[in-house]
């Protein structure tokens, strides 16, 4: 489904830099002024900035060059305002070119400048720009961190415009991490404030993000209505890029509803706008949307072509959200086309990116940031209440002193003294109430801390189910597809044996004696062949059933299983799987299983997958060393189990090619692989590490010597 990316475009194009008009006579006039008056002063800096504003939307490279000139001149003149504006322009222009590292560098310089000058309003704008840069790359945790920092500064500066812009960004982040209720509440408030302020850019951004959030919740009427409103607002402003992005959203909603005619109509309109305006930002989104439509229309080849191109463009710009969507479409399209190897590769890529974008770790970090922000606000309120209480105490003390003076000089005014005493009593009661409120706030803070700890513990138990679900479904689908033709082979071989027996009992009796011997020899050979087919067919059927059992999606429930049996069962399964692709490969398998290792509480499907992955990695290393044709070399894989104190250990040893120290440091990193392109995704050991360490509370360690072999040790709580 489509991620709410339209908020990024609407904010990034206009919120920080103002409108970007087309190149006009104003640009020509500014060029003439700059040429006629070359004096290096602040007036020239302001004119350079005005010319950048005119060229930003039509000639970004020239606008970048002019901004560099303005920055250099401003530094020579020590013009702080000119330096800050030049840095902002360079950041915005580089971000529009998808040059995020340069954009981030210039924005950080601007933020440092305004922080030194204690200019909270412009520092908040710099935080907003940094948040947008990370949000365009789907780096949700730093994006939320910058947005919350900026919101705190904007609240201190009492700038409602920047607060509204930052809340629009925060609402989009909440939607991306799946907190839809919070996202809708924030975005509806942002939409109301944007309309009240007359800020059409904020209005368009809020409408687009609300539409995307409703789309993620499958609330199609609300999604369509908000996308249509966003298209109208963008068209009224002349914001073609945001209009294109919302046309893509309309096409995706219609496609998900099954209305392919409307989906293609809006999709082709979006593609036309991209081509006319050379919109490289929206090009991957258009191609990905059309790929989804072709996939739903049973046209996987067209979907593969478009999604593949969208993936390459997104990898160049490091747009993680579009990379994840393209990988998912490619996995589904290749599966429909029957190319299961490619489907598995792209499904693994999608699972890894999805976990990075909106997985448990991202949600935990964003929740912690949000909790920290709310806690800071409460602590500020507590500090304000304490200060008020101190002022009240000081006031009470002054009043008591005045009362004593009055009693000494005016003993007759007892009524006035009583009223003053009553006033002091009321204030003291208010102080007691304030202390009770402070205690309640502290108790709520402690409850929130305990709730967060409980949430972390619960999430650790669920992490493996999210990572392995797509892999298990793909394996089960392949096994089911194999089982149908295998059943036909088994059934027809058994029927053929019966037919031979019937022939022997009937027609064979009527053959001449001279032909019976030859016929008997042929029928015996045929019967023997059919029996072999039946034997191997049943063996293949048991392997397929093992695959189906192995592919069952883990629900995270632990079972008490015989760990030695689990280790032994998966070894021949992995060996046969590897030899299916490498017919000439043979290896000596040795199992040394400790009888003291009895029943262990684990998730058997997860541990089985980890073991199969480790076995296949060892087979690969053995095959690599075997290809060197060393004299006297015999490939061998040894599996040990043993019980040590309150732990059980599984050690997989091979005498393969081994690894260098540098490779061992990176071996558990996602996407790191030593295999050639196309032979590995770099996710196997990363997922295995998460399953053992996070899912089961154990450890996974690798020890290897280059050219000698590798030991992989798993430790699980007993």
XYZ file of C-alpha atoms in Angstrom:
718
model
C 0.000 0.000 0.000
C 1.050 3.560 -0.540
C 3.018 5.311 2.162
C 2.023 8.918 2.935
C 4.761 10.560 0.944
C 2.686 13.554 -0.322
C 3.189 15.404 2.938
C 6.935 15.412 2.204
C 6.516 17.040 -1.168
C 4.003 19.670 -0.091
C 6.119 20.760 2.865
C 9.525 20.435 1.271
C 8.671 22.517 -1.817
C 7.187 25.582 -0.169
C 7.059 25.708 3.614
C 10.680 26.734 4.148
C 11.395 28.696 1.001
C 8.066 30.283 0.090
C 6.617 30.126 -3.431
C 8.818 29.157 -6.370
C 7.447 31.061 -9.440
C 8.397 30.238 -12.975
C 11.242 32.072 -14.642
C 9.829 35.478 -15.703
C 10.671 39.032 -16.552
C 11.531 39.550 -12.896
C 14.471 37.143 -13.325
C 15.727 39.078 -16.375
C 15.411 42.350 -14.462
C 17.403 40.951 -11.528
C 20.135 39.707 -13.859
C 20.462 43.181 -15.390
C 20.686 44.781 -11.937
C 23.366 42.308 -10.842
C 25.336 42.923 -14.018
C 25.030 46.719 -13.855
C 25.811 47.003 -10.130
C 28.637 44.538 -9.286
C 29.426 46.187 -5.924
C 29.915 43.425 -3.260
C 27.474 44.530 -0.540
C 24.417 43.209 1.306
C 22.130 44.588 -1.409
C 23.792 42.278 -3.934
C 23.279 39.348 -1.518
C 19.539 40.131 -1.312
C 19.272 40.370 -5.116
C 21.047 37.026 -5.524
C 18.523 35.484 -3.140
C 15.628 37.035 -5.078
C 17.005 35.567 -8.326
C 17.385 32.141 -6.653
C 13.692 32.342 -5.698
C 12.765 33.008 -9.353
C 14.925 30.132 -10.691
C 14.412 27.493 -7.991
C 11.548 25.718 -9.740
C 12.848 25.957 -13.321
C 16.658 25.725 -13.174
C 17.897 24.109 -9.944
C 21.609 23.829 -10.966
C 21.793 27.555 -11.768
C 19.952 28.372 -8.533
C 22.509 26.297 -6.576
C 25.379 28.203 -8.204
C 23.795 31.572 -7.329
C 23.226 30.419 -3.726
C 26.929 29.468 -3.480
C 27.844 32.979 -4.689
C 25.505 34.519 -2.092
C 26.988 32.353 0.686
C 30.568 33.273 -0.226
C 29.764 37.010 -0.387
C 27.772 36.904 2.883
C 30.734 35.317 4.678
C 33.076 37.967 3.310
C 30.691 40.684 4.585
C 30.015 38.855 7.908
C 26.313 39.145 6.981
C 24.698 36.650 9.375
C 21.216 36.981 7.893
C 22.612 36.428 4.377
C 24.656 33.409 5.514
C 21.630 31.759 7.104
C 19.354 32.358 4.114
C 22.022 31.087 1.689
C 22.492 27.910 3.740
C 18.736 27.339 3.778
C 18.471 27.746 0.014
C 21.361 25.338 -0.592
C 19.728 22.746 1.661
C 16.308 23.037 -0.040
C 17.743 22.922 -3.568
C 19.980 19.912 -2.852
C 17.054 18.105 -1.195
C 14.908 18.660 -4.295
C 17.736 17.054 -6.300
C 17.682 14.050 -3.881
C 21.206 15.000 -2.724
C 20.379 14.410 0.932
C 23.905 14.380 2.408
C 24.651 17.858 1.033
C 21.220 19.101 2.124
C 21.764 17.799 5.658
C 25.242 19.376 5.858
C 24.003 22.869 4.939
C 21.008 22.643 7.286
C 23.196 21.621 10.243
C 25.411 24.659 9.575
C 22.332 26.903 9.544
C 21.068 25.385 12.787
C 24.419 25.923 14.504
C 24.385 29.553 13.340
C 20.907 30.258 14.746
C 21.592 28.318 17.962
C 24.622 30.554 18.643
C 22.402 33.630 18.077
C 19.596 32.140 20.257
C 17.192 32.631 17.344
C 14.652 29.950 18.329
C 12.279 30.654 15.447
C 14.846 30.062 12.693
C 16.454 27.191 14.626
C 13.007 25.553 14.664
C 12.833 25.999 10.864
C 16.220 24.262 10.573
C 14.911 21.346 12.673
C 11.884 21.156 10.366
C 14.180 20.977 7.314
C 16.287 18.216 8.940
C 13.103 16.296 9.779
C 11.925 16.532 6.155
C 15.300 15.291 4.834
C 15.112 12.164 7.033
C 11.392 11.695 6.320
C 12.008 11.708 2.538
C 14.438 8.813 3.112
C 11.959 7.067 5.494
C 14.379 7.450 8.437
C 11.474 7.769 10.860
C 13.262 7.850 14.222
C 15.613 10.795 13.449
C 12.784 12.533 11.552
C 10.555 12.447 14.661
C 13.459 13.494 16.902
C 14.177 16.614 14.802
C 10.459 17.463 14.527
C 9.953 17.289 18.313
C 13.059 19.430 18.914
C 11.745 21.975 16.425
C 8.247 21.933 17.980
C 9.701 22.700 21.416
C 11.672 25.657 19.964
C 8.644 26.926 17.997
C 6.490 26.785 21.142
C 9.123 28.799 23.010
C 9.176 31.331 20.154
C 5.320 31.308 20.060
C 5.414 30.883 16.253
C 2.086 29.237 15.334
C 2.996 28.929 11.613
C 6.100 26.791 12.229
C 4.278 24.806 14.936
C 1.573 23.938 12.389
C 4.150 22.875 9.798
C 5.977 20.688 12.342
C 2.738 19.056 13.503
C 1.951 18.176 9.895
C 5.297 16.366 9.703
C 4.721 14.625 13.062
C 1.282 13.447 11.912
C 2.832 11.922 8.789
C 5.432 10.068 10.916
C 2.744 8.678 13.232
C 0.914 7.363 10.167
C 4.059 5.693 8.840
C 4.707 3.813 12.106
C 1.075 2.634 12.239
C -0.243 4.907 15.028
C -3.249 5.899 12.935
C -5.427 7.343 15.721
C -2.701 9.754 16.817
C -1.908 10.603 13.189
C -5.528 11.473 12.353
C -5.945 13.597 15.501
C -2.746 15.585 14.797
C -3.465 15.988 11.066
C -7.070 17.151 11.558
C -5.838 19.814 13.985
C -3.127 20.784 11.471
C -5.705 21.048 8.655
C -7.918 23.311 10.752
C -4.983 25.559 11.761
C -3.647 25.685 8.174
C -7.006 26.868 6.843
C -7.347 29.408 9.638
C -3.865 30.779 8.834
C -4.580 30.746 5.078
C -1.561 28.485 4.481
C -2.524 26.452 1.406
C 0.700 24.425 1.482
C -0.083 23.125 4.982
C -3.704 22.529 3.931
C -2.607 20.442 0.917
C -0.049 18.529 2.990
C -2.551 17.706 5.750
C -5.175 16.577 3.217
C -2.642 14.326 1.461
C -1.447 12.728 4.698
C -4.995 12.201 5.964
C -5.855 10.511 2.663
C -2.795 8.245 2.958
C -3.684 7.355 6.570
C -7.261 6.445 5.647
C -5.879 4.423 2.713
C -3.651 2.435 5.083
C -6.784 1.725 7.183
C -8.683 0.670 4.011
C -11.266 3.429 4.544
C -11.666 4.029 0.817
C -14.399 6.772 0.740
C -12.512 8.990 3.195
C -9.232 8.392 1.339
C -10.752 9.293 -2.052
C -12.442 12.426 -0.664
C -9.244 13.797 0.904
C -7.115 12.986 -2.168
C -9.620 14.812 -4.400
C -9.581 17.854 -2.111
C -5.749 17.797 -2.094
C -5.703 17.717 -5.934
C -7.968 20.784 -6.071
C -5.879 22.758 -3.549
C -2.605 21.836 -5.343
C -4.070 22.788 -8.731
C -5.289 26.109 -7.314
C -1.746 26.869 -6.107
C -0.146 25.683 -9.359
C 1.796 23.043 -7.392
C 2.203 20.434 -10.157
C 4.388 18.023 -8.173
C 1.951 17.790 -5.271
C -0.930 17.424 -7.759
C 0.946 14.533 -9.391
C 1.529 12.847 -6.038
C -2.177 13.044 -5.160
C -3.156 11.693 -8.603
C -0.943 8.691 -7.788
C -2.798 8.288 -4.497
C -6.201 8.332 -6.261
C -4.982 5.717 -8.743
C -3.753 3.432 -5.959
C -7.042 3.649 -3.999
C -9.108 2.850 -7.113
C -6.747 -0.030 -7.915
C -7.083 -1.484 -4.400
C -10.881 -1.280 -4.764
C -10.679 -3.262 -8.022
C -11.671 -0.313 -10.261
C -8.772 -0.697 -12.695
C -10.298 1.628 -15.312
C -10.330 4.608 -12.914
C -6.943 3.584 -11.520
C -5.327 3.625 -14.977
C -7.031 6.931 -15.861
C -5.511 8.719 -12.865
C -2.249 6.784 -13.247
C -1.806 7.833 -16.876
C -2.627 11.428 -15.928
C 0.076 11.325 -13.236
C 2.555 9.816 -15.713
C 1.754 12.567 -18.231
C 2.407 15.263 -15.609
C 5.722 13.587 -14.697
C 6.842 13.502 -18.313
C 5.739 17.070 -19.111
C 7.432 18.585 -16.066
C 10.422 16.157 -15.908
C 9.433 15.270 -12.352
C 12.094 12.756 -11.281
C 10.816 12.757 -7.679
C 7.383 11.333 -8.560
C 8.593 9.074 -11.385
C 9.291 6.006 -9.165
C 5.898 6.435 -7.469
C 4.048 6.557 -10.796
C 5.853 3.477 -12.099
C 5.263 1.572 -8.861
C 1.549 2.465 -8.898
C 1.168 1.288 -12.537
C 3.103 -1.891 -11.670
C 0.597 -2.663 -8.886
C -2.286 -2.084 -11.305
C -0.742 -4.418 -13.912
C -0.173 -7.037 -11.201
C -3.854 -6.914 -10.210
C -4.739 -7.190 -13.924
C -2.757 -10.481 -14.238
C 0.059 -8.863 -16.253
C 3.142 -9.825 -14.205
C 5.696 -9.140 -16.972
C 4.628 -5.475 -17.253
C 4.576 -5.206 -13.464
C 8.142 -6.600 -13.230
C 9.476 -4.129 -15.816
C 7.921 -1.048 -14.161
C 8.624 -2.084 -10.565
C 12.231 -2.984 -11.441
C 12.845 0.464 -12.923
C 11.161 2.124 -9.916
C 13.432 0.092 -7.598
C 16.581 1.210 -9.419
C 15.533 4.875 -9.317
C 14.661 4.631 -5.602
C 17.994 2.969 -4.775
C 19.793 5.849 -6.478
C 17.917 8.411 -4.349
C 17.920 6.132 -1.260
C 14.140 6.376 -0.881
C 13.596 3.453 1.513
C 9.788 3.563 1.417
C 9.615 3.180 -2.368
C 12.356 0.499 -2.293
C 10.215 -1.537 0.116
C 7.077 -1.153 -2.054
C 8.929 -2.059 -5.266
C 10.474 -5.159 -3.638
C 7.026 -6.346 -2.517
C 5.531 -5.909 -6.024
C 8.514 -7.682 -7.629
C 8.194 -10.615 -5.193
C 4.482 -11.011 -6.002
C 4.986 -10.589 -9.765
C 7.838 -13.123 -9.939
C 5.767 -15.567 -7.871
C 2.876 -15.212 -10.345
C 5.297 -15.699 -13.237
C 6.608 -18.902 -11.629
C 10.106 -17.513 -10.929
C 10.209 -18.517 -7.253
C 13.928 -17.910 -6.729
C 13.584 -14.228 -7.672
C 10.333 -14.027 -5.700
C 12.142 -15.265 -2.589
C 14.986 -12.772 -3.078
C 12.673 -9.782 -3.392
C 10.412 -11.004 -0.580
C 13.462 -11.147 1.698
C 14.426 -7.621 0.639
C 10.876 -6.406 1.364
C 10.821 -8.060 4.785
C 14.146 -6.462 5.758
C 13.166 -2.981 4.568
C 9.716 -3.271 6.160
C 11.325 -4.170 9.450
C 13.669 -1.187 9.085
C 10.847 1.222 8.174
C 8.117 0.285 10.559
C 9.370 -2.665 12.605
C 9.502 -3.146 16.325
C 12.737 -1.203 16.799
C 11.453 1.860 14.904
C 8.155 1.830 16.791
C 9.991 1.469 20.094
C 12.293 4.411 19.344
C 9.498 6.695 18.093
C 7.355 5.792 21.125
C 10.300 6.606 23.393
C 10.810 9.978 21.656
C 7.130 10.821 21.983
C 7.116 9.751 25.638
C 10.231 11.843 26.288
C 8.608 14.892 24.697
C 5.439 14.490 26.796
C 7.534 13.898 29.907
C 9.568 17.074 29.255
C 6.310 19.043 28.951
C 5.051 17.624 32.250
C 8.368 18.345 33.955
C 8.228 21.940 32.654
C 4.723 22.232 34.103
C 5.961 20.815 37.403
C 8.837 23.328 37.447
C 6.370 26.153 36.760
C 4.091 24.951 39.571
C 7.067 24.753 41.970
C 8.086 28.279 41.046
C 4.527 29.471 41.623
C 4.503 27.734 44.993
C 7.759 29.469 45.983
C 6.340 32.829 44.951
C 3.206 32.087 46.958
C 5.318 31.140 49.968
C 7.275 34.394 49.666
C 4.046 36.332 49.387
C 2.659 34.560 52.441
C 5.792 35.426 54.407
C 5.503 39.111 53.470
C 1.843 39.084 54.476
C 2.649 37.532 57.849
C 5.268 40.234 58.484
C 2.767 42.907 57.585
C 0.238 41.241 59.935
C 2.689 41.294 62.846
C 3.398 44.972 62.223
C -0.278 45.783 62.123
C -0.942 43.794 65.336
C 1.822 45.717 67.087
C 0.503 49.136 65.982
C -3.209 48.509 65.531
C -4.311 46.015 68.177
C -7.856 47.247 67.822
C -8.269 46.029 64.264
C -8.864 42.350 65.188
C -11.350 41.827 62.408
C -8.813 42.824 59.793
C -6.259 40.499 61.378
C -8.754 37.627 61.208
C -9.400 38.239 57.516
C -5.680 38.302 56.805
C -5.248 35.025 58.721
C -8.065 33.491 56.689
C -6.325 34.585 53.497
C -3.097 32.936 54.643
C -4.989 29.735 55.500
C -6.551 29.569 52.027
C -3.144 29.956 50.383
C -1.684 27.202 52.569
C -4.536 24.897 51.607
C -3.821 25.707 47.959
C -0.178 24.749 48.561
C -1.261 21.420 50.045
C -3.447 20.765 47.006
C -0.494 21.628 44.799
C 1.698 19.111 46.641
C -0.958 16.435 46.130
C -1.089 17.229 42.404
C 2.709 16.980 42.195
C 2.596 13.555 43.860
C -0.094 12.399 41.393
C 2.017 13.587 38.436
C 5.061 11.722 39.790
C 2.967 8.566 40.217
C 1.698 8.859 36.609
C 5.275 9.277 35.379
C 6.336 6.104 37.228
C 3.342 4.223 35.760
C 4.339 5.324 32.263
C 7.905 4.112 32.846
C 6.702 0.694 34.014
C 4.284 0.443 31.068
C 7.113 1.180 28.630
C 9.277 -1.556 30.176
C 6.403 -4.036 29.895
C 5.897 -3.074 26.258
C 9.568 -3.728 25.486
C 9.379 -7.194 27.057
C 6.216 -8.069 25.132
C 7.575 -6.855 21.819
C 10.705 -9.004 22.148
C 8.510 -12.114 22.133
C 6.826 -11.136 18.815
C 9.740 -9.987 16.692
C 10.432 -13.308 14.973
C 6.862 -13.814 13.793
C 6.971 -10.584 11.736
C 10.330 -11.437 10.127
C 9.584 -15.052 9.195
C 5.937 -14.870 8.103
C 6.563 -13.983 4.455
C 9.372 -16.580 4.094
C 7.157 -19.353 5.530
C 4.272 -18.486 3.199
C 6.511 -18.599 0.138
C 8.009 -21.994 1.163
C 4.547 -23.417 1.832
C 3.320 -22.212 -1.569
C 6.218 -23.879 -3.372
C 5.731 -27.158 -1.427
C 2.028 -27.200 -2.255
C 2.786 -26.666 -5.957
C 5.269 -29.582 -5.921
C 2.891 -31.918 -4.060
C 0.180 -32.002 -6.768
C 2.351 -33.359 -9.640
C 4.132 -35.645 -7.129
C 0.808 -37.200 -6.158
C 0.102 -37.886 -9.831
C 3.496 -39.639 -10.196
C 2.851 -41.840 -7.143
C -0.711 -42.701 -8.123
C 0.078 -43.554 -11.753
C 3.109 -45.670 -10.791
C 0.974 -47.723 -8.385
C -1.783 -48.106 -10.992
C 0.832 -49.197 -13.566
C 2.093 -51.937 -11.211
C -1.480 -53.226 -10.879
C -1.927 -53.146 -14.671
C 1.232 -55.240 -15.111
C -0.103 -57.743 -12.553
C -3.436 -57.931 -14.432
C -1.566 -58.507 -17.692
C 0.381 -61.338 -16.106
C -2.865 -62.968 -14.953
C -4.730 -62.516 -18.266
C -3.207 -61.775 -21.693
C 0.211 -63.199 -20.718
C -1.337 -66.689 -20.287
C -2.440 -66.673 -23.933
C 1.042 -65.870 -25.320
C 2.962 -68.645 -27.142
C 5.555 -70.368 -24.972
C 8.343 -69.005 -27.208
C 7.349 -65.397 -26.377
C 6.494 -65.813 -22.697
C 10.116 -65.748 -21.501
C 10.891 -62.489 -23.341
C 7.588 -60.919 -22.219
C 8.246 -62.006 -18.634
C 11.703 -60.373 -18.690
C 10.264 -57.084 -20.030
C 7.402 -57.072 -17.500
C 9.773 -57.813 -14.605
C 12.012 -54.924 -15.651
C 8.985 -52.625 -15.987
C 7.669 -53.721 -12.572
C 11.075 -53.085 -10.968
C 11.246 -49.585 -12.533
C 7.721 -48.764 -11.348
C 8.578 -49.923 -7.848
C 11.633 -47.632 -7.837
C 9.471 -44.732 -9.035
C 6.970 -45.477 -6.271
C 9.735 -45.743 -3.649
C 11.388 -42.438 -4.636
C 8.017 -40.762 -5.098
C 7.056 -41.597 -1.522
C 10.465 -40.398 -0.362
C 9.960 -37.113 -2.214
C 6.456 -36.850 -0.705
C 7.905 -37.144 2.807
C 10.438 -34.408 1.971
C 7.645 -32.104 0.758
C 5.652 -32.785 3.918
C 8.753 -31.945 5.919
C 9.025 -28.679 3.994
C 5.392 -27.863 4.748
C 5.901 -28.590 8.414
C 9.095 -26.561 8.423
C 7.387 -23.595 6.707
C 4.570 -23.283 9.218
C 4.576 -19.690 10.385
C 5.861 -19.343 13.906
C 3.280 -17.903 16.255
C 5.894 -17.355 18.929
C 4.665 -20.177 21.195
C 7.448 -22.169 22.801
C 7.223 -25.946 22.981
C 9.263 -28.434 24.965
C 11.095 -30.428 22.277
C 13.997 -32.882 22.021
C 16.789 -30.569 20.881
C 19.031 -33.445 19.726
C 16.245 -34.761 17.487
C 15.661 -31.261 16.078
C 19.385 -30.894 15.280
C 19.572 -34.349 13.659
C 16.359 -33.992 11.604
C 17.365 -30.732 9.948
C 20.887 -31.861 8.947
C 19.866 -34.315 6.141
C 17.105 -31.928 5.050
C 19.623 -29.119 4.514
C 22.102 -31.526 2.866
C 19.563 -32.790 0.313
C 18.422 -29.227 -0.367
C 22.009 -28.156 -1.124
C 22.755 -31.223 -3.249
C 19.635 -30.551 -5.330
C 21.528 -27.607 -6.818
C 25.002 -29.152 -6.612
C 24.696 -32.770 -7.822
C 28.402 -33.600 -7.538
C 28.737 -32.290 -3.961
C 29.518 -34.882 -1.248
C 30.523 -34.249 2.342
C 31.207 -36.295 5.458
C 28.484 -35.601 8.077
C 29.216 -36.298 11.770
C 26.804 -35.826 14.699
C 28.103 -35.775 18.291
C 24.947 -35.288 20.392
C 25.166 -35.119 24.203
C 22.558 -37.347 25.888
C 22.342 -34.843 28.785
C 20.739 -32.367 26.369
C 17.129 -33.452 26.760
C 13.944 -31.378 26.477
C 14.309 -27.637 25.893
C 11.557 -25.000 25.641
C 11.991 -23.283 22.233
C 9.993 -22.247 19.163
C 10.857 -25.332 17.031
C 10.104 -23.756 13.631
C 12.417 -20.801 14.363
C 15.279 -22.972 15.648
C 14.826 -25.298 12.632
C 15.180 -22.403 10.227
C 18.312 -21.178 12.032
C 19.911 -24.655 11.877
C 19.106 -25.142 8.171
C 20.592 -21.724 7.405
C 23.821 -22.523 9.331
C 24.145 -25.960 7.657
C 23.717 -24.523 4.146
C 26.280 -21.778 4.866
C 28.762 -24.473 5.953
C 28.051 -26.551 2.808
C 28.729 -23.472 0.705
C 32.083 -22.879 2.439
C 33.021 -26.562 1.969
C 32.138 -26.420 -1.723
C 34.261 -23.269 -2.166
C 37.319 -24.965 -0.658
C 36.588 -28.173 -2.589
C 36.731 -26.187 -5.842
C 40.426 -25.394 -5.112
C 41.293 -29.123 -5.587
C 43.635 -29.335 -2.584
C 45.508 -32.615 -2.314
C 44.070 -34.920 0.358
C 41.255 -32.551 1.316
C 38.062 -34.239 2.602
C 35.106 -31.887 3.283
C 33.486 -32.542 6.653
C 30.710 -30.994 8.758
C 30.472 -31.867 12.468
C 27.546 -30.980 14.766
C 28.022 -31.064 18.569
C 25.463 -30.552 21.341
C 26.261 -30.354 25.041
C 24.871 -29.014 28.299
C 26.898 -26.412 30.217
C 25.490 -25.218 33.566
C 22.084 -23.693 32.820
C 22.599 -23.568 29.057
C 22.648 -25.929 26.104
C 25.088 -25.414 23.243
C 24.861 -26.324 19.560
C 28.175 -26.108 17.692
C 28.392 -26.413 13.899
C 31.988 -26.966 12.704
C 33.199 -27.195 9.099
C 36.683 -27.386 7.570
C 35.720 -25.092 4.702
C 37.244 -21.913 3.357
C 36.918 -19.910 6.601
C 36.579 -16.134 7.038
C 38.878 -13.206 7.650
C 38.644 -11.123 10.826
C 37.083 -8.241 8.888
C 34.334 -10.483 7.482
C 33.628 -11.905 10.963
C 33.017 -8.364 12.300
C 30.351 -7.757 9.657
C 28.822 -11.229 9.366
C 25.643 -10.455 11.331
C 24.963 -7.114 9.608
C 21.834 -7.082 7.384
C 22.603 -7.315 3.641
C 26.266 -8.208 4.178
C 27.242 -11.332 2.213
C 30.431 -12.901 0.872
C 28.582 -14.712 -1.890
C 28.585 -13.470 -5.504
C 25.643 -11.284 -6.664
C 22.461 -13.337 -7.098
C 23.551 -16.155 -4.726
C 22.771 -14.540 -1.401
C 20.738 -11.733 0.146
C 22.861 -11.143 3.245
C 19.817 -11.615 5.519
C 20.171 -15.243 6.639
C 22.633 -14.786 9.500
C 21.061 -11.451 10.493
C 17.636 -13.078 10.893
C 19.194 -16.081 12.650
C 20.955 -13.749 15.087
C 17.683 -11.951 15.890
C 15.849 -15.275 16.360
C 18.441 -16.646 18.819
C 19.360 -13.473 20.734
C 16.083 -11.543 20.820
C 13.543 -14.318 20.300
C 15.076 -16.906 22.664
C 17.374 -14.884 24.939
C 20.462 -16.809 23.819
C 23.745 -16.037 22.021
C 25.092 -16.697 18.518
C 28.878 -16.508 17.996
C 31.228 -17.192 15.068
C 34.897 -18.222 15.278
C 36.844 -18.797 12.064
C 40.348 -19.006 10.614
C 40.837 -18.173 6.977
C 41.622 -21.311 4.983
C 41.036 -23.616 8.012
C 37.313 -23.643 8.788
C 34.523 -22.082 10.842
C 32.809 -22.780 14.190
C 29.319 -21.368 14.847
C 28.064 -21.730 18.434
C 24.457 -21.308 19.608
C 23.768 -21.030 23.362
C 20.153 -21.359 24.591
C 18.787 -21.109 28.135
C 18.002 -24.577 29.480
